[in-house]
Amino acid sequence: MLSGMVKRVFAVFILVFVASAAWAQAPVEYRLSFPAPEHRWMQVEVKFAAVPAGVLQVRMARTSPGRYALHEFAKNVFDVAVVNGKGQPLTATRPDPHQWDVTGHDGTVVVTYKVFGDRTDGTYLGIDSMHAHINIPAALMFARGWFERPARVTFVQPRGKTWKVATQLFPTTDPLVFTAPNIHYLMDSPTDFSAYTLREFTVDDGQKRAGPPPTFRIALTHDGTEADADAFATDVERIVRETIPIFGELPQFETNTYTFLSTYLPWASGDGMEHRNSTSLTSSGALRNPQQRQGILGTVSHEFFHAWNMERLRSAGVEPFDFEQADMSDDLWLGEGFTSYFDSLILHRAGLLPLDGLLGELAGSINAVTLGPGRQFRSAVDMSRMAPFVDAAASIDRTAFPNVFISYYTYGSVIGLGLDLSLRDRSNAQTSGDQFMKALWTQFGRPGQKTPGKVSTPYTIDGLKESLAKVAGDRGFANDFFSKYVEGREVLDYARLLGRAGLVLRKRAPGKAFAGQVQLQAGGSALRVNGLVPWQSPLYKAGVAQEDQLANLGGVDLTSMAVFEEAMAKQKPGLAVPLRFIRRSGEIVNGTITLEEDPRVEVVAIEKTGGMLTDDQRRFRASWLTSQRQ
Ligand SMILES: [Zn+2]
């Protein structure tokens, strides 16, 4: 009896094991076809197999990795039909705008739908006769609770096309079929299906690896020449090689490739979106236009830095990424801000951005942060928490953002500059912001890569502080830096820090009168104030607000911008000047405005100011700004 019992129990265990293994391994199968790409829609079939009894909750994402606001991708879905494994129709109920609840199935549920997409960028879906640029969350349904299941994606060639697939999805022997180890990874895998131009290169970072060094692929869809593509590939490789020394090594890219999905077409929208083993780069600019090309390379540099800082070195606030509600992180000042600081630094070190260009960017960011009124209300951590409202978020009401918000990209980049220079300053260039990034990578990034699509050791702000204490060799410095400049609202002494590198931070218009940074629009007999008047600026204190009209300054009728500028040039900072303006209600106000000195600064190399670069400054500048490539 005992042996019989044991056998039966054993048999039951086997059955359960086989059933659960099949349940765990049945991939979600997607079939993407393009019957009429010129009309900007894609046909999708999703097959969910081994569905447990009960309700299958099929959803469209509301968010997309690397984006922090809600995007409500279900709005573009239409013509939805659901059938069981025998092809018999099933009804789906709609508990919310994003979800289809399917019951009464036979263990298989097949959902078909069309999805419209006419925005080529890193967030949405862009389909036309030239390509399908697919951000997966904008296009593919998923089942709630099924994120550990693998996926299999089949692309169907549009009639008459010979498109190729560029993606970080795992390849199979069929060039139109790909897999993902789990749905997290699928959602993170933007895909370009087009007749793109391919450029490839390999980079050996000198680390011991099981296989060959990784391959970098550039899948380029543009309206330029082969020579444009070659020159672009050369510069992308320079950026890749200049980034590696900061972290000391390349990440372990799954499938041993990293793909730049680069789409530069007049109708594309400017965007760059980081992913684990790829990036989606889109612009309406062209590689042949030097100015537009500079912007394009800046985005390449920014997004590639994210392969470490964001994709693998990741804030606990956005891991795992939530596809059902807005994701909030305390640390976008690091994830986006430090990435912005280093993207320009890398371009400069790689010889792709001249010193004047770099200094212009630094001065612009310092102005935005030190003078931006938002800092009176929010720290860099607080600004990061605003991302769900500002990161390509749509709203129709006016906000006070120009007065109460500073982009965490800019704020964080200025903190990055300040930290880099402070570390160099206090250690005589023995340590640096580069060393800080490497320490973060060692502590959080490298060990966290156990499953593709997931980060197992995301950081918290305390962990960041700990790493800084180690790099600086001084816990007090780390605590002080975070409490003043990251969690607090103070700014560093940039003039002194830049001075170490022989760079002069000075007023850009000394002695010039300043009313506040506002957009004025000429028209008729007065100048209309477009946009919010900056908090506590001279115009603000004078009571001037958005949509008011400036009529007369110091006795001069303001009939044009030229007249206004001439009138301002005659004034001096500190003077109280009569100002007549008309409120949007029609009320005429005869008041006064007390002008201030233009507070904006510029950063200039000391040798361009008639000064002398000392040997110490030269060394400091060189260790900071010259190429770090071995
Ligand atoms: Zn970014």
XYZ file of C-alpha atoms and ligand atoms in Angstrom:
631
model
C 0.000 0.000 0.000
C 2.753 2.370 0.884
C 4.656 1.659 -2.346
C 1.466 2.032 -4.367
C 0.780 5.395 -2.719
C 4.314 6.545 -3.395
C 4.023 5.581 -7.063
C 0.746 7.417 -7.459
C 2.063 10.506 -5.730
C 5.145 10.350 -7.922
C 2.992 10.092 -11.051
C 0.957 13.111 -9.985
C 4.158 15.066 -9.413
C 5.392 14.215 -12.897
C 2.138 15.376 -14.436
C 2.183 18.618 -12.468
C 5.804 19.205 -13.404
C 5.181 18.621 -17.119
C 2.097 20.795 -17.079
C 3.806 23.681 -15.273
C 6.869 23.445 -17.527
C 4.632 23.679 -20.593
C 2.768 26.560 -18.943
C 6.000 28.374 -18.195
C 7.510 27.852 -21.590
C 4.656 28.341 -24.048
C 5.701 31.526 -25.820
C 3.280 34.304 -26.607
C 3.277 34.329 -30.395
C 2.987 37.567 -32.319
C 2.482 37.872 -36.062
C 2.936 41.369 -37.518
C 1.769 42.014 -41.056
C 1.420 45.104 -43.215
C -1.366 44.748 -45.795
C -1.371 48.502 -46.553
C 1.630 50.212 -44.907
C 0.965 53.435 -46.850
C -2.186 53.845 -44.747
C -0.098 53.729 -41.543
C -1.540 50.665 -39.840
C -0.287 47.242 -38.934
C -2.212 43.994 -38.534
C -1.345 42.112 -35.337
C -2.201 38.580 -34.309
C -1.340 37.494 -30.770
C -1.685 33.868 -29.733
C -1.743 33.102 -26.014
C -1.343 29.341 -25.477
C -1.550 27.254 -22.293
C -3.888 29.836 -20.806
C -4.946 28.867 -17.271
C -8.696 28.515 -16.705
C -10.430 31.776 -15.848
C -10.102 35.307 -17.150
C -7.235 36.268 -19.463
C -6.594 39.995 -19.045
C -5.187 41.299 -22.329
C -3.893 44.876 -22.266
C -2.237 47.660 -24.184
C 0.551 49.489 -22.338
C 0.004 52.978 -20.948
C 3.727 53.662 -20.679
C 6.965 52.829 -22.439
C 10.433 52.147 -20.972
C 12.451 55.367 -20.796
C 9.260 57.448 -20.812
C 7.655 58.547 -17.585
C 4.263 59.966 -18.560
C 1.153 58.097 -19.661
C 0.819 57.667 -23.409
C -2.393 55.586 -23.604
C -1.381 53.417 -26.537
C -4.802 51.680 -26.610
C -6.200 54.750 -28.382
C -4.712 53.628 -31.696
C -6.050 50.073 -31.572
C -9.128 49.145 -33.649
C -10.920 46.182 -35.240
C -10.252 43.855 -32.289
C -11.426 40.233 -32.544
C -10.873 37.335 -30.137
C -11.179 33.614 -30.926
C -10.338 30.352 -29.130
C -8.009 27.562 -30.272
C -10.625 26.290 -32.740
C -11.179 29.682 -34.268
C -14.535 30.178 -32.567
C -15.335 33.751 -31.549
C -15.041 34.747 -27.900
C -16.433 37.899 -26.355
C -14.186 40.229 -24.418
C -15.462 42.604 -21.761
C -13.822 45.993 -21.202
C -13.139 46.759 -17.513
C -11.102 49.844 -18.472
C -9.960 51.607 -21.666
C -6.744 49.568 -21.823
C -7.983 46.051 -21.178
C -9.889 43.188 -22.797
C -11.055 40.446 -20.391
C -11.427 37.113 -22.173
C -13.371 34.214 -20.613
C -14.755 30.908 -21.869
C -11.604 30.001 -23.789
C -10.224 26.489 -24.339
C -6.689 27.190 -23.143
C -5.859 29.163 -26.271
C -6.768 32.776 -26.968
C -5.994 34.470 -30.268
C -6.454 38.241 -30.438
C -6.289 40.077 -33.749
C -6.375 43.840 -34.174
C -5.158 46.720 -36.257
C -3.035 49.457 -34.781
C -2.549 52.864 -36.365
C 0.772 54.668 -36.063
C 2.081 57.761 -37.811
C 4.758 59.059 -35.486
C 8.285 57.896 -36.195
C 10.149 58.287 -32.910
C 11.293 56.298 -29.920
C 7.937 56.199 -28.175
C 5.232 55.571 -30.737
C 4.591 53.597 -33.899
C 5.472 54.933 -37.337
C 4.371 53.027 -40.423
C 4.432 54.087 -44.047
C 5.446 52.760 -47.441
C 9.130 53.168 -46.470
C 9.302 51.427 -43.113
C 7.676 50.254 -39.915
C 9.374 51.852 -36.911
C 7.888 49.917 -34.026
C 8.117 50.794 -30.356
C 6.723 47.574 -28.933
C 4.553 48.984 -26.079
C 2.852 51.241 -28.627
C 2.000 48.245 -30.800
C 1.724 44.879 -29.043
C -0.814 43.664 -26.486
C 0.322 41.669 -23.486
C -1.457 39.580 -20.852
C -1.417 40.792 -17.282
C 0.708 38.529 -15.101
C 2.433 36.924 -18.090
C 5.665 38.904 -18.043
C 7.871 35.872 -17.406
C 6.676 34.073 -20.520
C 8.900 34.034 -23.592
C 7.713 35.594 -26.840
C 8.104 34.765 -30.495
C 7.616 37.480 -33.104
C 7.098 36.848 -36.820
C 7.261 39.705 -39.321
C 5.383 39.268 -42.579
C 6.967 40.946 -45.587
C 4.651 43.581 -47.138
C 3.714 42.796 -50.720
C 6.403 43.921 -53.156
C 8.923 44.894 -50.425
C 12.221 43.372 -49.373
C 12.408 44.833 -45.911
C 14.832 43.623 -43.226
C 14.392 43.536 -39.463
C 16.721 45.508 -37.172
C 16.140 44.750 -33.505
C 17.706 43.650 -30.233
C 15.295 40.683 -30.177
C 17.036 37.305 -30.325
C 17.456 36.031 -33.909
C 16.408 32.587 -35.190
C 17.407 30.806 -38.387
C 14.503 32.585 -40.103
C 15.471 36.263 -40.722
C 11.850 37.325 -40.121
C 11.360 35.437 -36.838
C 12.711 36.576 -33.465
C 12.326 35.613 -29.830
C 12.429 37.322 -26.454
C 13.242 35.463 -23.213
C 10.414 37.286 -21.413
C 7.863 40.030 -21.999
C 9.984 42.631 -20.136
C 12.614 42.157 -22.825
C 10.070 42.155 -25.657
C 8.657 45.488 -24.477
C 12.187 46.930 -24.396
C 12.960 45.872 -27.991
C 12.098 48.539 -30.574
C 12.227 47.200 -34.088
C 12.770 48.779 -37.464
C 11.409 46.882 -40.471
C 12.662 48.585 -43.616
C 15.191 48.506 -46.430
C 17.739 50.154 -44.136
C 21.426 50.710 -44.886
C 23.594 48.582 -42.604
C 26.987 49.510 -41.182
C 28.763 47.276 -38.668
C 31.891 47.430 -36.558
C 33.315 45.507 -33.630
C 35.014 46.937 -30.563
C 37.196 44.929 -28.228
C 37.180 46.513 -24.779
C 40.097 44.342 -23.682
C 37.998 42.368 -21.202
C 38.147 38.589 -21.079
C 35.004 37.217 -22.711
C 33.729 33.795 -23.598
C 33.141 34.725 -27.235
C 34.228 37.333 -29.769
C 33.998 41.077 -29.014
C 30.516 42.539 -29.561
C 29.269 43.760 -32.912
C 27.756 47.233 -33.252
C 25.145 47.594 -35.983
C 23.834 50.811 -37.426
C 20.511 50.295 -39.213
C 20.221 53.594 -41.023
C 17.065 54.774 -42.764
C 17.733 58.197 -44.288
C 17.653 60.198 -47.474
C 21.419 60.694 -47.684
C 24.280 59.050 -49.531
C 26.460 56.011 -48.854
C 29.286 58.429 -48.015
C 27.065 60.070 -45.358
C 26.461 56.602 -43.911
C 30.189 55.780 -43.855
C 31.118 59.046 -42.166
C 28.321 58.598 -39.625
C 29.495 55.055 -38.802
C 33.042 56.354 -38.255
C 31.806 58.963 -35.774
C 29.503 56.518 -33.985
C 32.496 54.208 -33.494
C 34.539 57.113 -32.072
C 31.758 57.796 -29.578
C 31.569 54.115 -28.582
C 35.332 53.933 -28.042
C 35.401 57.177 -26.047
C 32.579 56.012 -23.738
C 34.109 52.671 -22.713
C 36.973 54.087 -20.547
C 34.481 55.878 -18.294
C 32.972 52.574 -17.144
C 36.099 50.499 -17.805
C 34.311 47.969 -19.974
C 31.359 47.362 -22.280
C 28.208 45.851 -20.806
C 27.557 42.207 -21.728
C 25.119 42.764 -24.569
C 22.725 39.846 -24.924
C 23.174 38.229 -28.368
C 26.567 40.045 -28.328
C 25.271 42.923 -30.460
C 24.206 46.515 -29.916
C 22.016 48.149 -32.566
C 21.625 51.850 -33.387
C 18.168 52.091 -34.994
C 18.858 55.361 -36.805
C 16.032 56.973 -38.743
C 16.673 60.423 -40.182
C 13.766 61.429 -42.398
C 12.074 64.809 -42.851
C 8.832 63.448 -41.366
C 10.437 61.744 -38.364
C 10.101 63.352 -34.919
C 13.237 64.214 -32.965
C 13.818 61.610 -30.269
C 16.347 59.235 -28.786
C 15.312 56.321 -26.641
C 17.585 54.041 -24.705
C 17.158 50.284 -24.558
C 19.221 47.434 -23.200
C 21.026 46.384 -26.359
C 19.851 49.040 -28.803
C 18.670 52.598 -29.135
C 16.003 54.226 -31.248
C 17.371 57.440 -32.788
C 15.061 59.596 -34.872
C 15.336 63.080 -36.298
C 13.900 65.222 -39.026
C 17.471 66.429 -39.559
C 19.867 65.074 -42.181
C 23.432 63.810 -41.823
C 24.544 66.063 -44.676
C 23.576 69.188 -42.697
C 26.505 69.959 -40.322
C 24.371 71.559 -37.630
C 21.732 68.829 -37.699
C 24.468 66.188 -37.767
C 25.944 67.684 -34.576
C 22.593 67.251 -32.847
C 22.281 63.708 -34.188
C 25.728 62.782 -32.797
C 24.804 64.323 -29.442
C 21.831 61.976 -29.288
C 24.011 58.990 -30.253
C 26.393 59.856 -27.413
C 23.554 60.352 -24.926
C 21.723 57.137 -25.753
C 24.831 54.976 -25.839
C 25.812 56.202 -22.359
C 22.412 54.912 -21.236
C 23.484 51.338 -22.137
C 25.167 51.552 -18.728
C 23.519 54.476 -16.940
C 19.790 53.647 -16.965
C 19.588 50.311 -18.729
C 21.773 48.421 -16.271
C 22.658 51.004 -13.649
C 19.064 51.669 -12.724
C 17.052 53.492 -10.084
C 14.868 51.305 -7.881
C 11.971 53.641 -8.689
C 11.679 52.343 -12.255
C 12.610 48.674 -11.758
C 10.641 46.732 -12.733
C 9.066 49.159 -15.171
C 5.306 49.474 -14.729
C 3.324 49.385 -17.978
C 0.019 50.140 -16.279
C 0.741 53.447 -14.569
C 3.184 56.354 -14.685
C 6.651 55.461 -13.425
C 8.346 57.803 -10.948
C 12.037 57.931 -10.101
C 13.857 60.121 -7.561
C 17.019 59.821 -9.576
C 16.520 61.137 -13.114
C 19.025 63.882 -12.238
C 21.538 60.995 -12.394
C 19.921 58.770 -15.039
C 19.214 61.605 -17.477
C 21.221 64.503 -16.043
C 24.610 62.837 -15.660
C 24.018 61.193 -19.048
C 23.522 64.678 -20.509
C 26.710 65.947 -18.843
C 28.774 63.051 -20.147
C 27.247 63.017 -23.660
C 28.793 66.406 -24.449
C 32.019 65.624 -22.601
C 32.403 62.416 -24.633
C 31.765 64.268 -27.912
C 34.417 66.823 -26.970
C 36.938 64.174 -25.879
C 36.273 62.303 -29.147
C 37.005 65.431 -31.168
C 33.403 65.828 -32.299
C 32.541 68.999 -30.347
C 34.950 71.947 -30.158
C 35.831 73.535 -26.802
C 33.740 76.643 -27.524
C 30.731 74.439 -28.232
C 31.203 72.534 -24.971
C 31.665 75.738 -22.943
C 28.568 77.242 -24.553
C 26.537 74.218 -23.479
C 27.927 74.325 -19.946
C 27.163 78.051 -19.609
C 23.621 77.532 -20.922
C 22.995 74.803 -18.365
C 24.574 76.784 -15.498
C 22.330 79.750 -16.381
C 19.237 77.561 -16.537
C 19.889 76.055 -13.112
C 21.397 78.912 -11.127
C 18.912 81.499 -12.461
C 15.918 79.238 -13.056
C 13.206 80.176 -10.553
C 12.189 76.515 -10.186
C 15.116 75.916 -7.830
C 13.388 78.080 -5.226
C 10.718 75.410 -4.958
C 12.227 72.066 -5.855
C 15.494 70.119 -5.549
C 16.948 67.870 -8.258
C 15.217 64.925 -6.586
C 11.889 66.796 -6.630
C 12.407 67.713 -10.294
C 12.961 64.022 -11.111
C 9.597 63.225 -9.562
C 7.935 65.639 -12.020
C 8.816 63.444 -15.017
C 5.330 61.907 -15.326
C 4.012 65.456 -15.945
C 6.718 66.784 -18.230
C 8.250 63.902 -20.184
C 6.326 64.222 -23.445
C 3.202 64.434 -21.319
C 0.131 65.918 -22.956
C -2.229 68.292 -21.198
C -4.382 71.106 -22.486
C -4.288 73.370 -19.433
C -1.521 75.875 -18.831
C 1.022 75.089 -16.138
C 3.489 77.144 -14.100
C 6.345 74.853 -15.162
C 8.615 77.638 -16.511
C 8.603 79.087 -12.979
C 8.485 75.968 -10.842
C 10.307 73.325 -12.851
C 13.844 72.900 -14.188
C 14.493 69.937 -16.432
C 16.229 67.122 -14.556
C 18.360 66.743 -17.699
C 19.757 70.240 -17.240
C 19.727 70.278 -13.447
C 21.408 66.876 -13.335
C 23.985 67.815 -15.962
C 25.045 70.823 -13.883
C 25.293 68.624 -10.765
C 27.356 66.192 -12.864
C 29.703 68.998 -13.878
C 29.932 70.185 -10.282
C 30.636 66.717 -8.921
C 33.213 65.922 -11.589
C 35.091 69.184 -10.980
C 34.766 68.922 -7.173
C 36.256 65.428 -7.146
C 39.079 66.537 -9.430
C 39.602 69.698 -7.402
C 39.864 68.030 -4.001
C 42.058 65.141 -5.227
C 44.262 67.085 -7.621
C 42.683 65.175 -10.504
C 43.368 61.770 -8.922
C 39.669 60.988 -8.905
C 36.763 62.281 -10.977
C 33.177 61.980 -12.147
C 34.415 59.222 -14.457
C 35.585 57.308 -11.383
C 32.208 57.847 -9.728
C 30.395 56.364 -12.736
C 32.806 53.417 -12.764
C 32.180 52.842 -9.044
C 28.403 52.875 -9.590
C 28.800 50.459 -12.472
C 30.884 48.094 -10.330
C 28.498 48.249 -7.398
C 25.106 48.205 -9.108
C 25.362 47.796 -12.875
C 27.625 44.862 -13.548
C 26.297 42.511 -10.848
C 22.669 43.224 -11.681
C 22.521 41.510 -15.067
C 21.189 38.059 -14.372
C 18.131 37.983 -16.655
C 17.783 39.898 -19.920
C 15.191 42.620 -19.449
C 15.669 42.915 -15.676
C 18.057 44.664 -13.287
C 18.562 42.676 -10.086
C 20.488 45.319 -8.096
C 18.820 48.695 -8.712
C 20.214 51.578 -6.645
C 18.688 53.878 -4.066
C 19.928 57.336 -3.169
C 21.655 55.927 -0.065
C 23.581 53.539 -2.292
C 24.698 56.418 -4.510
C 25.901 58.320 -1.435
C 27.822 55.272 -0.273
C 29.577 54.975 -3.628
C 30.490 58.648 -3.622
C 31.904 58.336 -0.100
C 34.158 55.521 -1.328
C 35.319 57.353 -4.470
C 36.001 60.574 -2.548
C 37.443 58.707 0.429
C 35.349 61.035 2.569
C 31.886 60.260 3.867
C 31.401 63.835 5.064
C 31.984 65.150 1.549
C 29.455 62.693 0.091
C 26.770 63.470 2.674
C 27.351 67.204 2.318
C 27.237 67.065 -1.502
C 23.945 65.179 -1.546
C 22.283 67.229 1.161
C 23.247 70.563 -0.421
C 23.120 69.995 -4.165
C 20.966 66.903 -4.824
C 18.386 66.778 -2.050
C 18.839 70.454 -1.217
C 18.560 73.453 -3.531
C 22.018 75.014 -3.320
C 24.339 75.402 -6.290
C 28.082 74.820 -6.437
C 30.655 77.574 -6.892
C 31.101 77.016 -10.615
C 33.323 80.068 -11.104
C 35.923 78.672 -8.694
C 35.675 75.081 -9.978
C 35.933 76.057 -13.664
C 38.809 78.351 -12.711
C 40.853 75.257 -11.814
C 40.789 74.365 -15.525
C 41.618 77.900 -16.637
C 38.029 78.682 -17.594
C 36.499 82.012 -16.720
C 32.845 82.226 -15.702
C 31.740 85.844 -16.130
C 28.682 87.996 -16.765
C 27.935 87.899 -20.448
C 26.480 91.413 -20.594
C 28.004 93.312 -17.662
C 26.342 96.631 -16.858
C 23.391 95.934 -19.180
C 19.864 96.524 -17.889
C 17.624 93.480 -17.761
C 13.847 93.181 -17.370
C 13.575 89.373 -17.288
C 13.766 86.632 -19.881
C 10.458 86.857 -21.714
C 9.274 86.355 -25.247
C 7.824 89.533 -26.651
C 5.774 89.667 -29.800
C 5.404 92.852 -31.800
C 2.044 93.767 -33.296
C 0.214 97.066 -33.364
C 1.299 99.671 -30.864
C 2.587 97.416 -28.068
C 4.586 94.262 -27.335
C 2.663 91.192 -26.227
C 4.192 89.039 -23.478
C 4.142 85.427 -24.658
C 4.617 82.831 -21.951
C 4.904 82.988 -18.210
C 6.799 85.968 -16.766
C 9.788 84.621 -14.766
C 9.182 84.520 -11.023
C 10.608 87.561 -9.204
C 12.088 89.053 -12.380
C 11.836 92.866 -12.769
C 8.757 92.454 -15.011
C 7.147 90.093 -12.483
C 7.722 92.549 -9.637
C 6.254 95.309 -11.804
C 3.067 93.240 -12.071
C 3.367 92.300 -15.727
C 1.919 88.873 -16.557
C 1.411 86.547 -19.501
C -0.587 88.079 -22.376
C -0.209 91.626 -21.070
C 1.089 94.208 -23.544
C 4.051 96.503 -22.889
C 3.105 99.915 -24.254
C 5.662 102.471 -23.038
C 9.040 102.280 -21.286
C 10.681 105.436 -19.936
C 8.599 107.622 -22.248
C 9.233 105.563 -25.397
C 6.241 103.973 -27.171
C 7.091 100.294 -27.736
C 6.035 99.887 -31.348
C 8.632 97.225 -32.243
C 11.279 94.974 -30.744
C 13.985 97.252 -32.106
C 12.480 100.239 -30.284
C 12.244 98.175 -27.069
C 15.883 97.091 -27.295
C 16.977 100.644 -27.956
C 14.979 101.861 -24.955
C 16.502 99.168 -22.731
C 20.043 99.970 -23.915
C 19.615 103.538 -22.605
C 18.694 102.268 -19.116
C 20.974 101.290 -16.258
C 20.610 98.452 -13.735
C 19.007 99.621 -10.500
C 16.962 102.408 -12.081
C 13.221 102.619 -11.502
C 11.725 103.383 -14.920
C 8.113 104.304 -15.747
C 6.372 101.426 -17.498
C 2.914 101.533 -19.041
C 1.323 98.180 -19.851
C -2.127 96.887 -20.717
C -3.393 93.825 -18.852
C -5.183 91.161 -20.889
C -8.385 92.328 -19.197
C -7.888 95.712 -20.903
C -6.883 97.591 -17.736
C -4.128 100.150 -18.362
C -1.436 100.247 -15.677
C 0.964 103.186 -15.289
C 3.641 101.687 -13.057
C 7.390 101.463 -12.673
C 9.910 98.731 -13.286
C 13.190 98.443 -11.388
C 15.704 97.065 -13.833
C 18.504 94.708 -12.812
C 21.857 93.790 -14.295
C 21.667 90.931 -16.788
C 22.547 87.978 -14.517
C 23.397 85.522 -17.294
C 26.954 84.170 -17.503
C 29.279 82.760 -20.126
C 32.255 80.447 -19.798
C 35.411 81.400 -21.702
C 38.895 79.903 -21.870
C 41.241 82.205 -19.914
C 43.610 82.493 -22.877
C 40.762 84.069 -24.855
C 40.284 86.754 -22.202
C 43.855 88.019 -22.390
C 44.847 85.928 -19.357
C 47.504 83.235 -19.072
C 46.850 79.532 -18.648
C 49.052 78.266 -15.797
C 50.719 74.854 -15.939
C 48.468 73.646 -13.173
C 45.359 74.762 -15.058
C 46.655 73.196 -18.270
C 47.164 69.836 -16.528
C 43.772 70.018 -14.829
C 42.031 70.847 -18.104
C 43.867 68.135 -20.036
C 43.070 65.367 -17.563
C 39.421 66.406 -17.723
C 38.885 67.134 -21.394
C 41.313 65.073 -23.466
C 40.511 61.687 -24.948
C 40.600 58.870 -22.397
C 41.063 56.177 -25.047
C 43.972 53.826 -24.443
Zn 18.263 60.096 -21.872
